Each structure stands twice: as structure tokens, then as C-alpha cells.
Amino acid sequence: MSDAPADATAETTVTVKVNGKEIQARKGELVIDAAERNGTYIPRFCYHNRMRPVGMCRMCIVEIDTGRGPALQPSCMIECTDGMSVETDSEVTKKAQDGILEFLLINHPLDCPVCDKGGECPLQDQTLSHGPGESRFVEEKRHLEKPINISDLVLLDRERCILCDRCTRFAKEVAGDPLIHFQGRGYDSEINTFPDHPFASYFSGNTVQICPVGALTSVDYRFRARPWDLEQVESTCTTCSVGCRVTIDSSRNRVLRYNGVDSDPVNHSWMCDKGRYDFQYLTHEDRLTDPLARPSADADLAEVRWVDALSAAADAIREGLDRSGPSGVAVLGGARLANEDAYAWAKLAKGVIGTDNVDAQLGDGLPADVVLGLPRATIDDVCRPGGTVIVLSGDVKEELPVLYLRLRHAAVEDGVTFIELAQGHTNLTQYAAASLVLHPGEAAEVARALVASGPLPEGVDAAALEAARTALAAADGPVTVILGRPNIAESADAVVAAARVLSDGIEGVRFLPALRRGNVMGAIELGLAPGMLPGRVSLADGRDWFAHGWKSDNVPTAAGLDARGILQAAADGKIDTLVLLGADPIADFPDRDLAERALAGARTVIAVDLFLTDSSGLADIVLPAAGYAEASGTTTNLEGRVTRLERKVSSPGTTREDWMIAAELAFRLGADMELESVAGIWDEITRLSHAHEGLTAVALDLNPDGLIGPRPLDADDPGAGRHFIVAGGVSPIGGAEAAERAEALTEAENVREAEGAAEDDEYAELASYGRQAASEAPNASPGAAAGPAPARPAPVTWTDRPTAEAPKRDAYSLRLVAERKLYDHGVLVRRSGSLAGLAAERPLRVNPYDFERLGVGDGATVRVSSAKGSSNVALVADHDVPRGVAVLTIDQSTGLVGQLVDAGESVCDVRVETTS
């Protein structure tokens, strides 16, 4: 190591004595954190490392001497200074902590035998480790009604509360939903909500997890189990694409709860309530447990044996190939699958069947080549203090809730500047330095006005544009863009065109894809997208590589159809066999009419699913699949981070994992894909896929927060080299040497990150070793096919693509915005008891300025019509909706948006009329 990094370390660390032992603490680090990081735990109740300290409970009180003599002080409020001395186990400290606990227990009820927190309760544990053996207080304890519902998901036992302020601080500081408060004074102080204002936060379950006593409990978990009854594994939530790290707790082969894990690069221990409580679908009575098939075309689905269902499915695929060739087979869906499952189905479709008509997205995402070809940012890149972020996506709080928590923290605490390009008011608007409100179809024009001083579209506020330009000009360092699909009632072309403008107009810009489906990034990275093969490589560039690796001559030569193209071809009778991988296009595709005609037009529909949905209920063959927590594997979040999925319970009935179904179908089609286990599939992925090179099982085991695959080593991109080197260094080596090298690499990475130093000689040597070992790894070639392996294909780059311009606005119509809410009456929400009632009715929202010209009034029932269809709906006034726009929320139970939208049009214009 050079002297420069050592000097930098000296400037950023201080020497502190803890119980007589010298430790190195970071300058400004709290005593409670520095002590714990060096092996000394100081008890606490109110302190939480993800919230501001308040020093309320006084449990962390210790003797601290800063040179003026020892004094009792709360260690969560005192920063470390050079020469400080801390005593955590002196007699004075012990007596103070003993007294704090005695006072806390004066009124605390003796509920331990029935309290859900019993067995994992900090108050219980610290009373035993730091408290008095008995209480001197014999007075009657207070009694209050218990429990009371403060929301649909959370119960409150007020008499158990120790007023630590954790729940209220989380609601205010982290979630920005100050719906739970301190009320009363003195003896009457309590935590509660105000009348008619329930704790209706998307993040309320986090307060249950961080409550240090049993004051807050979950409706779904109360009295269900005790900690010693539970078995636990760490996994990754796949409800959306953020990829929060979680624990899965089960008892007697039944999942009982999820809790958040503190993953620093992703979720900071937080979860949204949808992700926390949707596990109830796993044991719903409607779960498919056995294969179903129709004895004849007009018969109902009936249970059949697996051998018969698989044979029928294989026969249907074979007959389709005989009639129409590979183009007559299509695979739709796959975003709910693990990476290994997605790869198996991509290999089946593109290596065995030979079709490229494959799409994991259902018309509500962005083209795969655009998503994979963009210069990628991480969540940490977006949230880097002092950064500048352009948001061009849907409402992040509704679509990717925990990403919203990270963005809110970045804006409020870290000085990140947000510039929003939105089609109305969102939950991020209040934190944005500038918010440019635009109409559907105009994103590219507004982006051009922002970065290139182009003409301003009609209706966009000039002052807001000037504020946005000023904020962008003041950007100190790289700019990042959160890129998603703000409106499924307009074509993805509008977002793609805007992304191109931003990419060309802002030097060094990087993009964080805000696609919402659980493992959509993993699915398209592993080939479940038209024109793409596993590893972020195009079909044109990667065909030879995968033909060799898969030992197949069937790899397609031309790009296939996307979701809309597949459904249109099926509706036209050009698809013989349509496979649905957990996809419900009737409820989930923007154009319901097209989806219905497609399912009617395909000769055979094969559905692999958990439930009979609107779509799978129309299938000819239904194959029941294992769900989340019922299968192991990996998943990839929106930033490309690969993490583990762990199996915790058995799947019901005879359900099978998705990769097994793909392998069985391949076998019945006369091919052996050589996929025999999840571990074996992942090994093949890391050998063949550029995007997963080096991300071996050993590497993932050593990095539970996950790893991001290879990215070019770029001095201007702090995240690139770090992730590449860790992955590349670990990947090829086995056994103890792998662990040793991984530890060395990780330590070097940590030192470099802490010092903020340039790459020194020792770090360069370790990185070089990792890259060399990766290139010399055994089995580096694709497989054992005859002949030399072709050159490894390069990852796809984003090239210009034609985009359609939106038509001029019709003065007699409103332009439709179809937005998402977290609770949407979707398949899993409807079958999770705690969430089923949270999806509210969604009226049509219009700016009251438009009421007079439309001849309608607030609260009226109106008829909303498009060229595709019409329906009656309630109308409400909303000043946050731009003039000339009508907003509908996507609701899978009614399918109203799907009745109005034509997936072939760039925008959707609707007429709003009175029903009288």
C-alpha cells in the first residue's frame, strides 16, 4: 500500500478506547456504531442505524470520557472523537441501565407467554442480560383496550409500547407518511393514529418489524407461531424488480411471514406491504396442484397425469412445427420465473424448437435491446449524494415502492437533485427541483427542450422548464436517468425516443431501468425476448456461439415477434401453439380485445401457472408450477444485481419447477438439454452468458447482497470496476482458494472504497489475477460440440430504432394516461387475504378546467369511449391531472383500460360524455 491512502485513512479515523481496548472509529461515527462494529454491543431500544438518533430510551447510556472525566451519556447521540474513552460494562453503567429497564417495566404488561414478540423481543432479552432480577414496584399496571386496528394490516397494543419513537420516526423520516404519532402527555402519552386517518402506508409492516416490543403486530401473523417454531432462510423478494433481500419464516411447511434484511446496496432492510404480505397466495385454496387438460375442444379442463399432460403438450408443439414451422410456436411471459427457469425456457424455445417468438414482457415494458444496450446505472449510482437524476417513468412509489424510499432519502438527506418528466403529479413531485408535466406522446419533445433548447410543446410550463435547465446545468458529476413506462396507453416509442435524446444530449449519462415485473431483467438477459440470446447478446451476434454451446442447429436466424406481434399473429391464426409462462394477457396486456382474440385464434394454448386466471382458464393444457419460496435459484433486479432465491417449503400437490417442465418437454421433443439441476443450469449460464461471466455459485455465496455482472472497466464509473473485479476474481477458482481470493478481493475493495483512493498496485495485482483466472478457467468454451468454439459475442449496444410520432391532439378528446397503483386486484393480491381488500375503486380523473367544455360534473357517471371500446365510469375532479388528459388506474378485475387501448396506436384518445 502507498503512503497516500494511509494518510487519507489517518484523516478520516480516530482512536477510541472501548473498555480499555483501542479501536479505530470513523470520524463522526456514533459511539454505539463504532463499538458494535468492533465487537461490543451496547443495548438499545430507540436507536436504529437507518434513522436519525433521538436518544429517547436512554438504554444505550454508557460512561464516556472525552478528557473532562467520565459521565453517563447516550452512546447513540455522541460522535467519536480522538482519545475518547468509553466504558460499557462499568458498575456505574450497569446500574444506570438496570434502572432504565426497571422504569420501563413499571407498566409493561406480563404478556410474554402470549405476545408475538416473545422469544425475539429486545426488551425481554435485555431485561435478562442488563436488567434487575426483580421489580420494586407492586402497583397495578395500566390496562387499555387491546389490540386496536390502526390499519388493515397492523394492530396496536398501547400498554406494551415503551415510547421508543421508532415507528413514528420511520413513518415520518423514511416513508414520508406521518400517519402515526405521539399523543397525550406524561402518564397518558401513547402512540396512535388520528380519527379517520388510519396508518394506510405502503410501508406499515416495517414498523412491526422494527418495534422493539410487541406493541405493533401484523394482522396476518398474530398468534400464528413463536420464534422457536420457525425455520428461516434468506432470499430475495420478487414481487417487483427492486429485489429486496428478505427472510422467509416457515413452520410445518407453511410460510408465515417475511422480514426485510438490511442489504446496503438495495433495500436498507425495508419492504413494501405488498411484498411483505403477498405470501398468503401460496396456500390459497385456488392453487393449482395437478395438471389439467381438455379431453376435447369443447370440454372443460379436467385433471390428468403429468405424463399425459406433458405428452399432449409436446404433441401440440410438434404438430405446430409440422404445420407452420418454428414461427408457428410462441412463448409469452416468464418475468415471474427464476433465472434458471427463464434460461431453460429460452433454451427450449430457441435451441430446441427454433422459435424467436418469445417475450417475457406483456406490452408494458421497453424493447429488450434498448434496456440491455443502455449504459447502466445502479441504485447506489442514482442515490449518490449530490447527484442529479432525471425521472422518466411511472410513479415510482406505486410501481417500485422500496426504490421510492431510496430516492426519497436521497432527495431529503443526501442532496440529490431530481428533475421529473411526468404525465401528472407523482409522489416524487414534491421532492423534485423541477417537474415538467407533459402529455402522452410528447416525452421526446420535452426532453429535447430540456437538453438541447428545442421548442417547448404546448401546455408545458416555461418556468418549470427553465428551473429544470438550471438544475441540469448545475449538475456536478454524471447524470442518471430512471427510465420506465409512465403510461401503457401510449407506445413505448415515446419513451425510447426521449431516452435517445437524453443519451445524445447529456455526456456520460447512465440509465436505471424502472421495469416493474419481478424478474423481468433476468428474463430478458437470459433470452426471453425477441432478437436476444442469453447474456445480453443479439441473435445476429450470438447465434454461432449458442449453436455451438447448445449443440443445436435450430437457433433462429431472424428476430421474432414481441408480445403484441405474438398476440396479433395468434389472433390472425398464424400461431399454432401459444405457451403462457405465468402470463395472463387478458387481464395484463394493455389491449384486452387483442388478447382475447389471440387466445381464441391459437390452435393450442399451453399455460404454466399457479392459478387458473382469465387466460389460463381458456388454455387447452395447464401445467401447475412451483411458486416463490417453493423453488431455489437466482433472480436479477432492475440494476442487474444477481441474488439468491431459496426454497423454504414444498410446493403443493404434484407441482413442478418451471425448468423441469421445460426439460421434460424438450425430452419428449427428442432433445436432451442436459439440464439436471438448478446448480447445473447456473453453471451453464456462467459459462455461456457474457452478462453472468464470473457470477458463480461460490461468488454468490460469498456475497449475499448479490453481484452485478461484468461491466467495462471505466475510470469514470466507480461502480464498474468494483463489480467486475469481485465477480471475475471469484468465478474460476474452486475450494479454499476461492474463499481466500474472495476475501482478499473484498478486503481490497473495502479499503479502496473507504479511502476513496485510486487503484493502487496491490489492488491492481488482485484484479489482474481475477481476470487472468477467469480467462484460464476450465470449461470456458460453450460446450463439447464438434469443432472449435466461435468467438464469444459482445453484448448488445443500443442502436437507433424507428419510432412513431403521436398524432396531434383532438380538441374534442382527452388523451388517456393509464397508470398503476400498488394494489391492483392482480392475481396474487386477490389471493392474499391481507391485501385483497386494499385495492380501491378507481374513478376517471380529469382536471376540472375540462369539465365545462365536456359538459360533465364532478362525481357524475360518464361514458368514456375510444376507437376500441367504451364503458361507464365515475368521474372525479383532480387538479394534479394536466389539462387535456384523462387518467385511469389499471385495475385487473375490471379490465377497463384494456377495453379502451389499442396496442397498435401510439396514444389513446378518449371521449368523455354524460350517460343521460
Coordinates of C-alpha atoms in Angstrom, one line a residue, residues 229-698:
D229 CA -41.3 -22.8 15.9
L230 CA -39.9 -21.1 12.9
E231 CA -37.3 -22.1 10.3
Q232 CA -35.7 -19.3 8.4
V233 CA -33.8 -18.8 5.2
E234 CA -32.6 -15.6 3.5
S235 CA -33.9 -15.0 0.0
T236 CA -34.9 -12.2 -2.4
C237 CA -38.4 -10.7 -2.9
T238 CA -39.7 -11.0 -6.5
T239 CA -43.0 -9.0 -6.1
C240 CA -41.4 -6.2 -8.1
S241 CA -38.0 -5.7 -9.8
V242 CA -36.2 -3.9 -6.9
G243 CA -35.1 -7.2 -5.4
C244 CA -35.3 -6.6 -1.7
R245 CA -33.4 -9.0 0.4
V246 CA -35.7 -10.8 2.8
T247 CA -36.0 -13.7 5.3
I248 CA -38.7 -16.3 4.8
D249 CA -40.0 -17.8 8.1
S250 CA -42.0 -21.0 7.9
S251 CA -43.4 -23.6 10.3
R252 CA -44.7 -27.0 9.5
N253 CA -44.1 -26.5 5.8
R254 CA -46.1 -23.3 5.7
V255 CA -44.8 -19.8 5.1
L256 CA -45.9 -17.5 7.9
R257 CA -44.0 -14.2 7.3
Y258 CA -41.4 -12.3 5.5
N259 CA -39.0 -9.8 7.1
G260 CA -36.6 -7.3 5.5
V261 CA -32.8 -7.9 5.5
D262 CA -30.5 -4.9 5.7
S263 CA -29.0 -5.0 2.2
D264 CA -27.0 -1.8 1.9
P265 CA -27.0 -1.6 -1.9
V266 CA -30.7 -2.4 -2.3
N267 CA -33.4 -2.1 0.3
H268 CA -31.8 -1.0 3.6
S269 CA -33.9 -3.6 5.5
W270 CA -37.2 -2.1 4.3
M271 CA -40.1 -3.8 2.4
C272 CA -43.3 -2.6 0.9
D273 CA -46.5 -4.1 2.4
K274 CA -47.4 -5.9 -0.9
G275 CA -44.1 -7.7 -0.9
R276 CA -44.3 -8.4 2.9
Y277 CA -47.8 -9.9 2.9
D278 CA -48.5 -11.4 -0.5
F279 CA -47.1 -14.9 0.6
Q280 CA -50.7 -15.9 1.5
Y281 CA -51.3 -16.8 -2.1
L282 CA -49.0 -19.8 -1.6
T283 CA -51.6 -21.7 0.4
H284 CA -54.8 -20.3 -1.2
E285 CA -57.4 -22.9 -2.0
D286 CA -57.4 -22.0 -5.7
R287 CA -53.7 -23.1 -6.1
L288 CA -53.2 -25.5 -9.0
T289 CA -51.9 -28.8 -7.7
D290 CA -52.2 -31.1 -10.7
P291 CA -52.1 -30.8 -14.5
L292 CA -55.3 -30.1 -16.4
A293 CA -56.3 -30.8 -19.9
R294 CA -59.4 -30.7 -22.1
P295 CA -60.5 -34.2 -23.4
S296 CA -62.0 -32.4 -26.4
A297 CA -62.1 -28.9 -27.8
D298 CA -65.5 -28.1 -26.2
A299 CA -64.9 -29.9 -22.9
D300 CA -64.0 -28.4 -19.5
L301 CA -60.5 -28.8 -18.1
A302 CA -60.0 -32.0 -16.1
E303 CA -57.2 -33.4 -14.0
V304 CA -54.8 -35.6 -15.9
R305 CA -51.5 -37.3 -15.1
W306 CA -48.2 -35.5 -15.7
V307 CA -47.1 -38.0 -18.3
D308 CA -50.3 -37.4 -20.2
A309 CA -50.2 -33.6 -19.9
L310 CA -46.6 -33.4 -21.0
S311 CA -47.1 -35.8 -23.9
A312 CA -50.1 -33.7 -25.0
A313 CA -48.1 -30.5 -24.8
A314 CA -45.2 -32.0 -26.7
D315 CA -47.6 -33.4 -29.4
A316 CA -49.2 -29.9 -29.8
I317 CA -45.8 -28.3 -30.2
R318 CA -44.7 -31.0 -32.7
E319 CA -47.9 -30.7 -34.7
G320 CA -47.5 -26.9 -34.8
L321 CA -43.9 -27.3 -36.1
D322 CA -45.1 -29.6 -38.8
R323 CA -47.9 -27.2 -39.9
S324 CA -46.1 -23.9 -39.6
G325 CA -42.5 -24.4 -38.7
P326 CA -40.8 -22.7 -35.7
S327 CA -42.6 -19.4 -36.4
G328 CA -45.9 -21.1 -35.5
V329 CA -44.8 -21.5 -31.9
A330 CA -44.7 -18.6 -29.4
V331 CA -43.8 -18.2 -25.7
L332 CA -45.3 -15.4 -23.8
G333 CA -44.3 -14.4 -20.2
G334 CA -41.6 -15.6 -17.9
A335 CA -40.9 -12.5 -15.8
R336 CA -42.1 -14.3 -12.7
L337 CA -39.5 -17.1 -13.2
A338 CA -36.1 -17.6 -11.6
N339 CA -33.1 -17.0 -13.8
E340 CA -32.6 -20.7 -14.2
D341 CA -36.2 -21.3 -15.2
A342 CA -36.0 -18.4 -17.8
Y343 CA -32.8 -19.8 -19.2
A344 CA -34.3 -23.3 -19.6
W345 CA -37.4 -22.0 -21.4
A346 CA -35.2 -19.8 -23.6
K347 CA -33.0 -22.8 -24.5
L348 CA -36.1 -24.9 -25.2
A349 CA -37.7 -22.2 -27.4
K350 CA -34.5 -21.0 -29.2
G351 CA -32.3 -24.1 -29.1
V352 CA -34.8 -27.0 -29.5
I353 CA -38.0 -25.6 -31.1
G354 CA -36.2 -22.9 -33.0
T355 CA -38.6 -20.0 -32.5
D356 CA -37.7 -16.5 -31.6
N357 CA -41.4 -15.5 -30.9
V358 CA -40.6 -15.1 -27.2
D359 CA -41.3 -12.2 -24.9
A360 CA -41.3 -12.0 -21.1
Q361 CA -42.9 -8.6 -21.2
L362 CA -46.6 -8.1 -21.8
G363 CA -46.6 -4.9 -23.8
D364 CA -46.0 -2.7 -20.7
G365 CA -42.2 -2.6 -20.8
L366 CA -39.5 -1.3 -23.1
P367 CA -37.8 -3.1 -26.0
A368 CA -35.2 -5.5 -24.7
D369 CA -32.3 -4.2 -26.9
V370 CA -32.9 -0.7 -25.5
V371 CA -33.0 -1.9 -21.9
L372 CA -29.9 -4.1 -22.3
G373 CA -28.0 -1.7 -24.5
L374 CA -28.3 1.4 -22.3
P375 CA -25.3 2.4 -20.2
R376 CA -26.5 1.0 -16.9
A377 CA -26.6 2.8 -13.5
T378 CA -27.1 1.1 -10.1
I379 CA -29.4 2.1 -7.3
D380 CA -26.4 3.5 -5.5
D381 CA -25.4 5.5 -8.6
V382 CA -28.8 7.1 -8.6
C383 CA -28.7 7.9 -4.9
R384 CA -25.1 9.1 -4.7
P385 CA -25.0 12.3 -2.6
G386 CA -25.1 15.5 -4.6
G387 CA -26.1 13.7 -7.8
T388 CA -28.6 14.8 -10.5
V389 CA -31.4 12.4 -11.6
I390 CA -33.9 12.7 -14.4
V391 CA -37.0 10.7 -13.7
L392 CA -38.9 9.5 -16.8
S393 CA -41.1 6.7 -15.6
G394 CA -44.4 5.9 -13.8
D395 CA -45.0 6.8 -10.2
V396 CA -42.1 5.0 -8.5
K397 CA -43.9 4.8 -5.2
E398 CA -46.7 2.8 -6.8
E399 CA -44.6 0.6 -9.1
L400 CA -41.3 0.1 -7.2
P401 CA -42.0 1.2 -3.6
V402 CA -38.7 0.5 -1.9
L403 CA -36.8 2.2 -4.7
Y404 CA -39.0 5.2 -3.9
L405 CA -37.8 5.0 -0.3
R406 CA -34.2 5.1 -1.5
L407 CA -35.0 8.1 -3.8
R408 CA -36.8 10.0 -1.1
H409 CA -33.9 9.5 1.2
A410 CA -31.5 10.7 -1.5
A411 CA -33.6 13.9 -2.0
V412 CA -34.2 14.7 1.6
E413 CA -30.9 13.6 3.3
D414 CA -28.3 13.5 0.6
G415 CA -29.0 16.5 -1.6
V416 CA -29.7 14.6 -4.8
T417 CA -31.4 16.8 -7.4
F418 CA -34.4 15.3 -9.2
I419 CA -35.8 16.6 -12.5
E420 CA -39.1 14.9 -13.3
L421 CA -40.7 14.4 -16.7
A422 CA -44.2 13.2 -15.8
Q423 CA -47.7 13.0 -17.1
G424 CA -49.1 14.4 -13.9
H425 CA -48.4 14.7 -10.3
T426 CA -46.5 11.8 -8.7
N427 CA -45.2 11.0 -5.2
L428 CA -41.8 12.3 -6.2
T429 CA -43.0 15.6 -7.4
Q430 CA -42.7 17.3 -4.0
Y431 CA -39.0 16.4 -3.9
A432 CA -38.2 17.4 -7.4
A433 CA -36.2 20.6 -8.2
A434 CA -38.3 20.8 -11.3
S435 CA -41.3 18.9 -12.6
L436 CA -42.1 19.1 -16.3
V437 CA -45.7 18.0 -16.9
L438 CA -46.2 16.6 -20.4
H439 CA -48.9 15.0 -22.5
P440 CA -48.7 11.4 -23.7
G441 CA -46.6 11.1 -26.8
E442 CA -44.5 14.3 -26.1
A443 CA -41.7 12.9 -23.9
A444 CA -39.1 13.3 -26.7
E445 CA -40.1 16.9 -27.4
V446 CA -39.8 17.8 -23.7
A447 CA -36.5 16.0 -23.4
R448 CA -35.2 17.9 -26.4
A449 CA -36.3 21.2 -25.0
L450 CA -34.5 20.3 -21.7
V451 CA -31.1 19.3 -23.1
A452 CA -31.0 21.0 -26.5
S453 CA -33.1 24.1 -26.0
G454 CA -35.6 22.8 -28.5
P455 CA -39.2 24.2 -28.9
L456 CA -41.4 23.7 -25.9
P457 CA -44.6 21.7 -26.5
E458 CA -47.9 23.4 -25.9
G459 CA -49.0 23.2 -22.3
V460 CA -45.6 22.7 -20.7
D461 CA -44.8 25.4 -18.2
A462 CA -41.9 27.6 -19.3
A463 CA -40.9 28.4 -15.8
A464 CA -40.6 24.7 -14.9
L465 CA -38.5 24.2 -18.0
E466 CA -36.2 27.0 -17.0
A467 CA -35.9 25.5 -13.5
A468 CA -35.1 22.1 -15.0
R469 CA -32.4 23.5 -17.3
T470 CA -30.8 25.4 -14.4
A471 CA -30.8 22.2 -12.2
L472 CA -29.3 20.2 -15.1
A473 CA -26.7 22.8 -15.8
A474 CA -25.6 22.8 -12.1
A475 CA -25.1 19.0 -12.1
D476 CA -21.7 18.2 -10.5
G477 CA -20.8 14.9 -12.0
P478 CA -22.6 12.2 -14.0
V479 CA -26.3 12.5 -14.6
T480 CA -28.5 9.4 -14.2
V481 CA -31.9 8.7 -15.7
I482 CA -34.6 6.5 -14.2
L483 CA -36.3 5.1 -17.3
G484 CA -39.6 3.3 -17.2
R485 CA -43.0 3.2 -18.8
P486 CA -45.1 6.1 -17.4
N487 CA -48.3 5.2 -19.4
I488 CA -49.3 1.9 -21.0
A489 CA -51.9 3.8 -23.0
E490 CA -49.1 5.1 -25.2
S491 CA -46.5 3.3 -27.2
A492 CA -43.1 2.6 -25.8
D493 CA -41.7 4.5 -28.8
A494 CA -42.3 7.8 -26.9
V495 CA -40.0 6.7 -24.0
V496 CA -37.4 5.2 -26.3
A497 CA -37.2 8.4 -28.4
A498 CA -36.9 10.5 -25.2
A499 CA -34.1 8.2 -23.9
R500 CA -32.2 8.7 -27.2
V501 CA -32.5 12.5 -26.8
L502 CA -31.2 12.3 -23.2
S503 CA -28.4 9.9 -24.2
D504 CA -27.2 12.1 -27.0
G505 CA -27.6 15.4 -25.2
I506 CA -26.1 14.6 -21.8
E507 CA -22.4 13.5 -21.7
G508 CA -21.8 10.4 -19.6
V509 CA -25.5 9.8 -18.7
R510 CA -26.4 6.4 -17.3
F511 CA -29.8 4.7 -17.0
L512 CA -31.6 2.7 -14.3
P513 CA -34.4 0.7 -16.0
A514 CA -37.6 1.0 -14.0
L515 CA -39.4 -2.1 -15.3
R516 CA -41.7 -3.3 -12.6
R517 CA -42.2 -7.1 -13.2
G518 CA -40.3 -9.3 -10.7
N519 CA -37.5 -10.8 -12.6
V520 CA -38.1 -9.1 -16.0
M521 CA -34.4 -8.1 -16.1
G522 CA -33.2 -11.7 -15.6
A523 CA -35.7 -13.0 -18.1
I524 CA -34.7 -10.7 -20.9
E525 CA -31.0 -11.1 -20.1
L526 CA -31.4 -14.8 -20.4
G527 CA -33.1 -14.8 -23.8
L528 CA -36.8 -14.4 -23.1
A529 CA -37.0 -11.5 -25.6
P530 CA -37.2 -11.4 -29.4
G531 CA -33.9 -10.9 -31.1
M532 CA -31.9 -11.7 -28.0
L533 CA -30.0 -14.6 -26.7
P534 CA -28.7 -15.2 -23.1
G535 CA -26.1 -12.9 -21.9
R536 CA -27.3 -9.6 -23.4
V537 CA -26.2 -10.6 -26.9
S538 CA -28.2 -10.1 -30.0
L539 CA -29.4 -13.1 -32.1
A540 CA -27.3 -12.0 -35.0
D541 CA -24.1 -11.8 -33.0
G542 CA -24.6 -14.7 -30.7
R543 CA -26.2 -17.3 -32.9
D544 CA -22.9 -19.2 -33.7
W545 CA -21.8 -19.1 -30.1
F546 CA -25.0 -20.6 -28.7
A547 CA -25.4 -23.1 -31.6
H548 CA -22.1 -24.4 -30.5
G549 CA -22.8 -24.2 -26.8
W550 CA -26.2 -25.8 -27.0
K551 CA -25.1 -28.3 -29.7
S552 CA -28.1 -27.2 -31.7
D553 CA -28.7 -26.3 -35.4
N554 CA -32.1 -24.9 -34.5
V555 CA -31.1 -21.5 -33.2
P556 CA -33.2 -18.9 -35.1
T557 CA -31.6 -16.8 -37.8
A558 CA -34.1 -13.9 -37.7
A559 CA -35.7 -11.9 -34.9
G560 CA -39.1 -13.0 -33.9
L561 CA -42.3 -11.2 -32.6
D562 CA -42.7 -9.2 -29.4
A563 CA -45.8 -9.6 -27.2
R564 CA -48.1 -7.5 -29.4
G565 CA -46.8 -9.3 -32.5
I566 CA -47.4 -12.7 -30.9
L567 CA -50.9 -11.9 -29.9
Q568 CA -51.7 -10.3 -33.3
A569 CA -50.3 -13.4 -35.1
A570 CA -52.3 -15.7 -32.9
A571 CA -55.5 -13.6 -33.5
D572 CA -54.8 -14.0 -37.2
G573 CA -54.5 -17.7 -36.9
K574 CA -50.7 -17.8 -37.5
I575 CA -49.7 -19.2 -34.2
D576 CA -50.4 -22.9 -33.8
T577 CA -49.1 -23.3 -30.2
L578 CA -49.0 -20.5 -27.7
V579 CA -47.2 -21.1 -24.4
L580 CA -48.1 -18.8 -21.4
L581 CA -45.4 -18.8 -18.7
G582 CA -47.3 -17.3 -15.7
A583 CA -48.8 -14.8 -18.1
D584 CA -52.4 -13.5 -18.1
P585 CA -52.6 -11.4 -21.2
I586 CA -56.4 -10.9 -21.0
A587 CA -56.0 -9.1 -17.6
D588 CA -52.5 -7.8 -18.0
F589 CA -51.9 -6.8 -21.7
P590 CA -52.9 -3.2 -22.5
D591 CA -55.3 -4.3 -25.3
R592 CA -57.8 -6.8 -23.8
D593 CA -59.7 -7.3 -27.1
L594 CA -56.5 -8.4 -28.9
A595 CA -55.6 -10.8 -26.1
E596 CA -59.0 -12.4 -26.1
R597 CA -58.8 -12.8 -29.9
A598 CA -55.3 -14.3 -29.6
L599 CA -56.3 -17.0 -27.2
A600 CA -59.3 -17.8 -29.4
G601 CA -57.2 -17.8 -32.5
A602 CA -54.3 -20.0 -31.4
R603 CA -54.9 -23.7 -32.1
T604 CA -53.4 -24.9 -28.8
V605 CA -52.7 -22.9 -25.7
I606 CA -50.4 -24.3 -23.0
A607 CA -50.3 -22.5 -19.7
V608 CA -47.7 -22.9 -17.0
D609 CA -49.2 -21.2 -13.9
L610 CA -50.0 -21.1 -10.3
F611 CA -53.8 -20.4 -10.7
L612 CA -56.5 -20.6 -13.3
T613 CA -56.5 -17.0 -14.5
D614 CA -58.7 -15.3 -17.1
S615 CA -56.2 -16.6 -19.7
S616 CA -55.0 -19.9 -18.3
G617 CA -58.7 -20.8 -17.8
L618 CA -59.0 -20.8 -21.6
A619 CA -55.9 -23.0 -22.2
D620 CA -56.1 -26.5 -23.6
I621 CA -53.3 -27.8 -21.3
V622 CA -52.5 -26.3 -17.9
L623 CA -49.2 -27.3 -16.1
P624 CA -49.0 -26.4 -12.4
A625 CA -45.8 -24.7 -11.4
A626 CA -44.0 -24.2 -8.1
G627 CA -44.2 -20.7 -6.6
Y628 CA -41.9 -18.3 -4.7
A629 CA -40.3 -20.0 -1.7
E630 CA -41.0 -23.4 -3.2
A631 CA -38.0 -23.5 -5.5
S632 CA -34.4 -22.3 -5.4
G633 CA -32.4 -20.4 -7.9
T634 CA -31.3 -16.8 -8.6
T635 CA -33.0 -13.6 -9.6
T636 CA -31.9 -10.3 -11.2
N637 CA -33.1 -6.9 -10.1
L638 CA -33.6 -3.8 -12.1
E639 CA -29.9 -2.7 -11.8
G640 CA -28.7 -6.2 -13.0
R641 CA -27.8 -7.4 -9.4
V642 CA -28.0 -11.2 -9.2
T643 CA -29.1 -12.6 -5.8
R644 CA -30.1 -16.0 -4.4
L645 CA -33.7 -17.4 -4.2
E646 CA -34.1 -20.1 -1.6
R647 CA -36.6 -22.9 -1.3
K648 CA -38.3 -23.0 2.1
V649 CA -41.4 -25.1 1.7
S650 CA -42.7 -27.8 -0.5
S651 CA -44.9 -26.9 -3.4
P652 CA -48.5 -28.3 -3.2
G653 CA -49.7 -31.4 -4.9
T654 CA -47.6 -32.5 -7.9
T655 CA -46.5 -29.1 -9.0
R656 CA -43.1 -28.9 -10.6
E657 CA -40.4 -26.3 -11.1
D658 CA -40.5 -24.4 -14.4
W659 CA -37.1 -25.6 -15.6
M660 CA -38.2 -29.2 -15.0
I661 CA -41.2 -28.7 -17.2
A662 CA -39.0 -27.2 -20.0
A663 CA -36.6 -30.1 -19.7
E664 CA -39.3 -32.7 -19.8
L665 CA -40.9 -31.1 -22.9
A666 CA -37.5 -31.0 -24.6
F667 CA -37.0 -34.7 -23.9
R668 CA -40.4 -35.5 -25.4
L669 CA -39.5 -33.4 -28.5
G670 CA -36.4 -35.6 -28.9
A671 CA -33.8 -33.3 -27.4
D672 CA -31.7 -33.5 -24.3
M673 CA -30.9 -30.0 -23.0
E674 CA -28.6 -31.5 -20.4
L675 CA -30.3 -29.6 -17.6
E676 CA -30.4 -31.7 -14.5
S677 CA -30.3 -29.4 -11.5
V678 CA -30.6 -25.7 -10.6
A679 CA -26.9 -25.7 -9.8
G680 CA -26.0 -27.3 -13.2
I681 CA -28.1 -24.7 -15.0
W682 CA -26.4 -21.9 -13.3
D683 CA -23.0 -23.3 -14.1
E684 CA -24.0 -23.5 -17.8
I685 CA -25.3 -19.9 -17.6
T686 CA -22.0 -18.6 -16.2
R687 CA -20.1 -20.4 -19.0
L688 CA -22.2 -19.2 -21.9
S689 CA -23.6 -15.9 -20.8
H690 CA -21.5 -12.8 -21.1
A691 CA -23.7 -11.0 -18.6
H692 CA -23.1 -13.7 -16.0
E693 CA -19.5 -14.5 -16.5
G694 CA -17.8 -14.9 -13.2
L695 CA -21.0 -14.9 -11.1
T696 CA -20.5 -18.5 -9.9
A697 CA -22.3 -20.2 -7.1
V698 CA -19.2 -19.6 -4.9

